[in-house]
Amino acid sequence: MKPDRTANAERTTRETSIRAEVTVDGSGRTEIRTGVGFLDHLLESLARHARLDLTVEARGDLQVDDHHTAEDCALTLGEALDRALGERRGIARFGWAYAPLDESLARAVVDLSGRAYADVSLGLRRESIGGLSCENVPHVLRSLATAARLTLHVEVIKGANDHHRAEAAFKAVALALRQAVQITPFDDVPSTKGTLGKPRE
Ligand SMILES: [Mn+2]
């Protein structure tokens, strides 16, 4: 029987209050309200193309700026994803993809390694897009990789429009993630160590 790969995470600090729910074997249905327009857009794109069902509800200190909200949404989502993947038994583990968005082209490689590592190179030039500071776009991807305990390499190879560059990056990550979470016919944990880390409680 297929495992039910659905999990929640909550995170409340003096800066933000966030709830996320992830269904890995979903259809791409989203309910995302972070209070930051472009962050909603990127997370919707991520979930849609990874075919995750994703709920993210955030109340953050947007009177300060978008930083805490962006970071904590990514950490909460990553934590829910990590929990949903459990001991990572039977998964493909690796995924890689290119995604274009008109003139922009991004490449992402994902390893659900159980270890957090991110190398993110987006080359964004604008100060912000839709309420999200451009410096927070790579920060969201790094925070997601940290909390989900995955290795992520993502690079925007070309592109003139920063909205397109950022969105292409999230689409490439989504497509790579979709491959990596697939259940294979092999009912084991795909590691020579026999483990991909201790599942999150
Ligand atoms: Mn767009």
PDB file of C-alpha atoms and ligand atoms in Angstrom:
ATOM      1  CA  MET A   1       0.000   0.000   0.000  1.00  0.00           C
ATOM      2  CA  LYS A   2       1.213   3.461  -0.834  1.00  0.00           C
ATOM      3  CA  PRO A   3       2.109   5.551   2.188  1.00  0.00           C
ATOM      4  CA  ASP A   4       0.095   8.690   2.832  1.00  0.00           C
ATOM      5  CA  ARG A   5       2.737  11.314   2.319  1.00  0.00           C
ATOM      6  CA  THR A   6       0.930  14.230   3.905  1.00  0.00           C
ATOM      7  CA  ALA A   7       2.301  16.295   6.775  1.00  0.00           C
ATOM      8  CA  ASN A   8       1.908  19.601   8.593  1.00  0.00           C
ATOM      9  CA  ALA A   9       4.260  22.009  10.229  1.00  0.00           C
ATOM     10  CA  GLU A  10       3.681  25.075  12.350  1.00  0.00           C
ATOM     11  CA  ARG A  11       6.080  27.756  13.347  1.00  0.00           C
ATOM     12  CA  THR A  12       5.309  30.644  15.645  1.00  0.00           C
ATOM     13  CA  THR A  13       7.810  33.230  16.769  1.00  0.00           C
ATOM     14  CA  ARG A  14       7.542  36.862  17.775  1.00  0.00           C
ATOM     15  CA  GLU A  15       8.063  37.665  14.099  1.00  0.00           C
ATOM     16  CA  THR A  16       5.743  35.286  12.285  1.00  0.00           C
ATOM     17  CA  SER A  17       3.029  32.678  12.690  1.00  0.00           C
ATOM     18  CA  ILE A  18       2.933  30.121   9.902  1.00  0.00           C
ATOM     19  CA  ARG A  19       1.156  26.889   9.120  1.00  0.00           C
ATOM     20  CA  ALA A  20       1.960  24.650   6.160  1.00  0.00           C
ATOM     21  CA  GLU A  21       0.504  21.394   4.920  1.00  0.00           C
ATOM     22  CA  VAL A  22       2.053  19.336   2.127  1.00  0.00           C
ATOM     23  CA  THR A  23       0.678  16.338   0.261  1.00  0.00           C
ATOM     24  CA  VAL A  24       3.531  14.940  -1.792  1.00  0.00           C
ATOM     25  CA  ASP A  25       1.296  12.750  -3.983  1.00  0.00           C
ATOM     26  CA  GLY A  26      -1.054  15.565  -4.795  1.00  0.00           C
ATOM     27  CA  SER A  27      -2.248  17.251  -7.947  1.00  0.00           C
ATOM     28  CA  GLY A  28      -0.840  20.746  -7.524  1.00  0.00           C
ATOM     29  CA  ARG A  29      -3.770  22.234  -5.647  1.00  0.00           C
ATOM     30  CA  THR A  30      -2.723  25.257  -3.597  1.00  0.00           C
ATOM     31  CA  GLU A  31      -4.056  27.555  -0.917  1.00  0.00           C
ATOM     32  CA  ILE A  32      -1.309  30.038  -0.241  1.00  0.00           C
ATOM     33  CA  ARG A  33      -1.649  33.280   1.662  1.00  0.00           C
ATOM     34  CA  THR A  34       1.633  34.717   2.852  1.00  0.00           C
ATOM     35  CA  GLY A  35       0.748  38.392   2.563  1.00  0.00           C
ATOM     36  CA  VAL A  36       3.541  38.807  -0.004  1.00  0.00           C
ATOM     37  CA  GLY A  37       2.202  38.665  -3.550  1.00  0.00           C
ATOM     38  CA  PHE A  38       5.242  37.408  -5.413  1.00  0.00           C
ATOM     39  CA  LEU A  39       6.055  34.862  -2.700  1.00  0.00           C
ATOM     40  CA  ASP A  40       2.546  33.429  -3.140  1.00  0.00           C
ATOM     41  CA  HIS A  41       3.173  33.315  -6.883  1.00  0.00           C
ATOM     42  CA  LEU A  42       6.504  31.469  -6.554  1.00  0.00           C
ATOM     43  CA  LEU A  43       5.191  28.949  -4.007  1.00  0.00           C
ATOM     44  CA  GLU A  44       2.127  28.329  -6.179  1.00  0.00           C
ATOM     45  CA  SER A  45       4.384  27.695  -9.133  1.00  0.00           C
ATOM     46  CA  LEU A  46       6.551  25.345  -7.057  1.00  0.00           C
ATOM     47  CA  ALA A  47       3.576  23.314  -5.826  1.00  0.00           C
ATOM     48  CA  ARG A  48       1.764  23.334  -9.139  1.00  0.00           C
ATOM     49  CA  HIS A  49       4.668  21.940 -11.134  1.00  0.00           C
ATOM     50  CA  ALA A  50       5.891  19.557  -8.433  1.00  0.00           C
ATOM     51  CA  ARG A  51       2.252  18.385  -8.169  1.00  0.00           C
ATOM     52  CA  LEU A  52       2.242  18.936  -4.443  1.00  0.00           C
ATOM     53  CA  ASP A  53      -0.963  19.927  -2.721  1.00  0.00           C
ATOM     54  CA  LEU A  54       0.172  22.836  -0.603  1.00  0.00           C
ATOM     55  CA  THR A  55      -1.402  25.065   2.003  1.00  0.00           C
ATOM     56  CA  VAL A  56       0.610  27.924   3.465  1.00  0.00           C
ATOM     57  CA  GLU A  57      -1.010  30.430   5.821  1.00  0.00           C
ATOM     58  CA  ALA A  58       1.236  33.127   7.194  1.00  0.00           C
ATOM     59  CA  ARG A  59       0.879  36.138   9.417  1.00  0.00           C
ATOM     60  CA  GLY A  60       4.209  37.892   9.495  1.00  0.00           C
ATOM     61  CA  ASP A  61       5.692  41.186  10.589  1.00  0.00           C
ATOM     62  CA  LEU A  62       5.352  42.777   7.170  1.00  0.00           C
ATOM     63  CA  GLN A  63       5.475  46.178   8.881  1.00  0.00           C
ATOM     64  CA  VAL A  64       9.190  45.397   9.353  1.00  0.00           C
ATOM     65  CA  ASP A  65       9.725  43.992   5.861  1.00  0.00           C
ATOM     66  CA  ASP A  66       9.237  40.752   3.943  1.00  0.00           C
ATOM     67  CA  HIS A  67      12.361  38.971   5.238  1.00  0.00           C
ATOM     68  CA  HIS A  68      11.012  37.068   8.269  1.00  0.00           C
ATOM     69  CA  THR A  69       7.848  36.043   6.439  1.00  0.00           C
ATOM     70  CA  ALA A  70       9.717  34.793   3.362  1.00  0.00           C
ATOM     71  CA  GLU A  71      12.289  32.885   5.405  1.00  0.00           C
ATOM     72  CA  ASP A  72       9.814  31.357   7.848  1.00  0.00           C
ATOM     73  CA  CYS A  73       7.368  30.305   5.119  1.00  0.00           C
ATOM     74  CA  ALA A  74      10.211  28.439   3.406  1.00  0.00           C
ATOM     75  CA  LEU A  75      11.352  26.836   6.680  1.00  0.00           C
ATOM     76  CA  THR A  76       7.815  25.742   7.573  1.00  0.00           C
ATOM     77  CA  LEU A  77       7.154  24.366   4.105  1.00  0.00           C
ATOM     78  CA  GLY A  78      10.502  22.552   4.169  1.00  0.00           C
ATOM     79  CA  GLU A  79       9.738  21.065   7.566  1.00  0.00           C
ATOM     80  CA  ALA A  80       6.354  19.781   6.354  1.00  0.00           C
ATOM     81  CA  LEU A  81       7.966  18.323   3.239  1.00  0.00           C
ATOM     82  CA  ASP A  82      10.671  16.615   5.289  1.00  0.00           C
ATOM     83  CA  ARG A  83       8.049  15.132   7.593  1.00  0.00           C
ATOM     84  CA  ALA A  84       5.870  14.013   4.658  1.00  0.00           C
ATOM     85  CA  LEU A  85       8.831  12.161   3.124  1.00  0.00           C
ATOM     86  CA  GLY A  86       9.362  10.194   6.332  1.00  0.00           C
ATOM     87  CA  GLU A  87      12.356   7.848   6.136  1.00  0.00           C
ATOM     88  CA  ARG A  88      12.447   8.405   2.339  1.00  0.00           C
ATOM     89  CA  ARG A  89      12.005   4.720   1.622  1.00  0.00           C
ATOM     90  CA  GLY A  90      11.488   3.783  -2.035  1.00  0.00           C
ATOM     91  CA  ILE A  91      11.969   7.279  -3.418  1.00  0.00           C
ATOM     92  CA  ALA A  92      13.863   8.138  -6.598  1.00  0.00           C
ATOM     93  CA  ARG A  93      15.914  10.551  -4.458  1.00  0.00           C
ATOM     94  CA  PHE A  94      17.467  12.448  -7.398  1.00  0.00           C
ATOM     95  CA  GLY A  95      15.823  14.800  -9.869  1.00  0.00           C
ATOM     96  CA  TRP A  96      17.011  17.338 -12.399  1.00  0.00           C
ATOM     97  CA  ALA A  97      15.251  19.657 -14.772  1.00  0.00           C
ATOM     98  CA  TYR A  98      15.469  22.640 -17.012  1.00  0.00           C
ATOM     99  CA  ALA A  99      12.569  25.082 -17.149  1.00  0.00           C
ATOM    100  CA  PRO A 100      12.176  27.996 -19.508  1.00  0.00           C
ATOM    101  CA  LEU A 101       9.944  30.981 -19.071  1.00  0.00           C
ATOM    102  CA  ASP A 102      10.023  32.821 -22.375  1.00  0.00           C
ATOM    103  CA  GLU A 103      13.564  34.219 -22.668  1.00  0.00           C
ATOM    104  CA  SER A 104      14.671  32.857 -19.265  1.00  0.00           C
ATOM    105  CA  LEU A 105      16.107  29.398 -18.688  1.00  0.00           C
ATOM    106  CA  ALA A 106      16.830  27.759 -15.331  1.00  0.00           C
ATOM    107  CA  ARG A 107      18.371  24.457 -14.309  1.00  0.00           C
ATOM    108  CA  ALA A 108      17.813  22.672 -10.996  1.00  0.00           C
ATOM    109  CA  VAL A 109      19.253  19.491  -9.534  1.00  0.00           C
ATOM    110  CA  VAL A 110      17.779  17.998  -6.365  1.00  0.00           C
ATOM    111  CA  ASP A 111      19.039  15.210  -4.127  1.00  0.00           C
ATOM    112  CA  LEU A 112      16.781  14.257  -1.217  1.00  0.00           C
ATOM    113  CA  SER A 113      19.985  13.381   0.562  1.00  0.00           C
ATOM    114  CA  GLY A 114      18.943  14.031   4.145  1.00  0.00           C
ATOM    115  CA  ARG A 115      21.615  16.719   4.197  1.00  0.00           C
ATOM    116  CA  ALA A 116      20.971  20.410   3.752  1.00  0.00           C
ATOM    117  CA  TYR A 117      22.977  22.134   1.059  1.00  0.00           C
ATOM    118  CA  ALA A 118      22.050  24.817  -1.438  1.00  0.00           C
ATOM    119  CA  ASP A 119      23.968  26.469  -4.223  1.00  0.00           C
ATOM    120  CA  VAL A 120      21.651  29.073  -5.707  1.00  0.00           C
ATOM    121  CA  SER A 121      22.591  31.489  -8.446  1.00  0.00           C
ATOM    122  CA  LEU A 122      19.702  33.500  -9.853  1.00  0.00           C
ATOM    123  CA  GLY A 123      21.390  36.725 -10.927  1.00  0.00           C
ATOM    124  CA  LEU A 124      18.413  38.954 -10.125  1.00  0.00           C
ATOM    125  CA  ARG A 125      18.997  42.665 -10.647  1.00  0.00           C
ATOM    126  CA  ARG A 126      15.823  44.355  -9.453  1.00  0.00           C
ATOM    127  CA  GLU A 127      15.440  45.502  -5.848  1.00  0.00           C
ATOM    128  CA  SER A 128      12.113  43.713  -5.404  1.00  0.00           C
ATOM    129  CA  ILE A 129       9.220  42.068  -7.234  1.00  0.00           C
ATOM    130  CA  GLY A 130       5.643  42.155  -5.992  1.00  0.00           C
ATOM    131  CA  GLY A 131       6.558  42.886  -2.370  1.00  0.00           C
ATOM    132  CA  LEU A 132       9.359  40.304  -2.258  1.00  0.00           C
ATOM    133  CA  SER A 133      12.922  41.623  -2.060  1.00  0.00           C
ATOM    134  CA  CYS A 134      15.010  39.966  -4.755  1.00  0.00           C
ATOM    135  CA  GLU A 135      17.660  39.082  -2.148  1.00  0.00           C
ATOM    136  CA  ASN A 136      14.994  36.960  -0.449  1.00  0.00           C
ATOM    137  CA  VAL A 137      14.314  34.819  -3.527  1.00  0.00           C
ATOM    138  CA  PRO A 138      17.529  32.759  -3.231  1.00  0.00           C
ATOM    139  CA  HIS A 139      17.116  32.919   0.545  1.00  0.00           C
ATOM    140  CA  VAL A 140      13.738  31.176   0.250  1.00  0.00           C
ATOM    141  CA  LEU A 141      15.315  28.355  -1.783  1.00  0.00           C
ATOM    142  CA  ARG A 142      18.189  27.983   0.679  1.00  0.00           C
ATOM    143  CA  SER A 143      15.813  27.940   3.661  1.00  0.00           C
ATOM    144  CA  LEU A 144      13.653  25.338   1.941  1.00  0.00           C
ATOM    145  CA  ALA A 145      16.705  23.141   1.300  1.00  0.00           C
ATOM    146  CA  THR A 146      17.802  23.507   4.927  1.00  0.00           C
ATOM    147  CA  ALA A 147      14.476  22.570   6.480  1.00  0.00           C
ATOM    148  CA  ALA A 148      13.673  19.820   3.960  1.00  0.00           C
ATOM    149  CA  ARG A 149      17.184  18.354   4.366  1.00  0.00           C
ATOM    150  CA  LEU A 150      17.859  18.287   0.664  1.00  0.00           C
ATOM    151  CA  THR A 151      20.728  19.184  -1.631  1.00  0.00           C
ATOM    152  CA  LEU A 152      19.803  21.801  -4.197  1.00  0.00           C
ATOM    153  CA  HIS A 153      21.745  23.318  -7.053  1.00  0.00           C
ATOM    154  CA  VAL A 154      19.832  25.884  -9.046  1.00  0.00           C
ATOM    155  CA  GLU A 155      21.059  28.349 -11.603  1.00  0.00           C
ATOM    156  CA  VAL A 156      19.385  30.741 -13.990  1.00  0.00           C
ATOM    157  CA  ILE A 157      21.385  30.319 -17.163  1.00  0.00           C
ATOM    158  CA  LYS A 158      19.905  33.230 -19.080  1.00  0.00           C
ATOM    159  CA  GLY A 159      17.046  35.679 -19.056  1.00  0.00           C
ATOM    160  CA  ALA A 160      16.386  39.407 -19.230  1.00  0.00           C
ATOM    161  CA  ASN A 161      13.298  39.725 -17.022  1.00  0.00           C
ATOM    162  CA  ASP A 162      13.719  39.171 -13.281  1.00  0.00           C
ATOM    163  CA  HIS A 163      10.134  37.957 -12.778  1.00  0.00           C
ATOM    164  CA  HIS A 164      10.815  35.350 -15.464  1.00  0.00           C
ATOM    165  CA  ARG A 165      14.233  34.442 -14.051  1.00  0.00           C
ATOM    166  CA  ALA A 166      12.861  33.830 -10.553  1.00  0.00           C
ATOM    167  CA  GLU A 167       9.808  31.946 -11.750  1.00  0.00           C
ATOM    168  CA  ALA A 168      11.840  29.767 -14.129  1.00  0.00           C
ATOM    169  CA  ALA A 169      14.086  28.843 -11.187  1.00  0.00           C
ATOM    170  CA  PHE A 170      11.097  27.779  -9.062  1.00  0.00           C
ATOM    171  CA  LYS A 171       9.630  25.805 -11.969  1.00  0.00           C
ATOM    172  CA  ALA A 172      12.924  23.981 -12.518  1.00  0.00           C
ATOM    173  CA  VAL A 173      13.104  23.183  -8.795  1.00  0.00           C
ATOM    174  CA  ALA A 174       9.498  21.956  -8.936  1.00  0.00           C
ATOM    175  CA  LEU A 175      10.143  19.634 -11.868  1.00  0.00           C
ATOM    176  CA  ALA A 176      13.318  18.263 -10.275  1.00  0.00           C
ATOM    177  CA  LEU A 177      11.547  17.768  -6.956  1.00  0.00           C
ATOM    178  CA  ARG A 178       8.672  15.981  -8.655  1.00  0.00           C
ATOM    179  CA  GLN A 179      11.114  13.408 -10.027  1.00  0.00           C
ATOM    180  CA  ALA A 180      13.014  13.035  -6.780  1.00  0.00           C
ATOM    181  CA  VAL A 181       9.945  12.271  -4.638  1.00  0.00           C
ATOM    182  CA  GLN A 182       8.625   9.587  -7.001  1.00  0.00           C
ATOM    183  CA  ILE A 183       8.100   6.159  -5.503  1.00  0.00           C
ATOM    184  CA  THR A 184      10.176   3.544  -7.340  1.00  0.00           C
ATOM    185  CA  PRO A 185       9.657  -0.252  -7.440  1.00  0.00           C
ATOM    186  CA  PHE A 186      12.530  -0.589  -4.955  1.00  0.00           C
ATOM    187  CA  ASP A 187      11.296  -0.814  -1.400  1.00  0.00           C
ATOM    188  CA  ASP A 188      14.478   0.361   0.247  1.00  0.00           C
ATOM    189  CA  VAL A 189      16.112   3.585   1.343  1.00  0.00           C
ATOM    190  CA  PRO A 190      18.258   4.633  -1.636  1.00  0.00           C
ATOM    191  CA  SER A 191      21.559   5.146   0.132  1.00  0.00           C
ATOM    192  CA  THR A 192      24.660   2.994   0.530  1.00  0.00           C
ATOM    193  CA  LYS A 193      24.443   3.955   4.199  1.00  0.00           C
ATOM    194  CA  GLY A 194      20.983   2.402   4.333  1.00  0.00           C
ATOM    195  CA  THR A 195      19.578   5.634   5.763  1.00  0.00           C
ATOM    196  CA  LEU A 196      18.799   9.166   4.633  1.00  0.00           C
ATOM    197  CA  GLY A 197      18.705  10.482   8.162  1.00  0.00           C
ATOM    198  CA  LYS A 198      16.302  10.233  11.009  1.00  0.00           C
ATOM    199  CA  PRO A 199      12.728  11.137  10.050  1.00  0.00           C
ATOM    200  CA  ARG A 200      11.449  14.320  11.666  1.00  0.00           C
ATOM    201  CA  GLU A 201       9.088  13.740  14.602  1.00  0.00           C
TER     202      GLU A 201
HETATM  203 MN    MN B   1       4.679  34.887 -13.356  1.00  0.00          MN
END
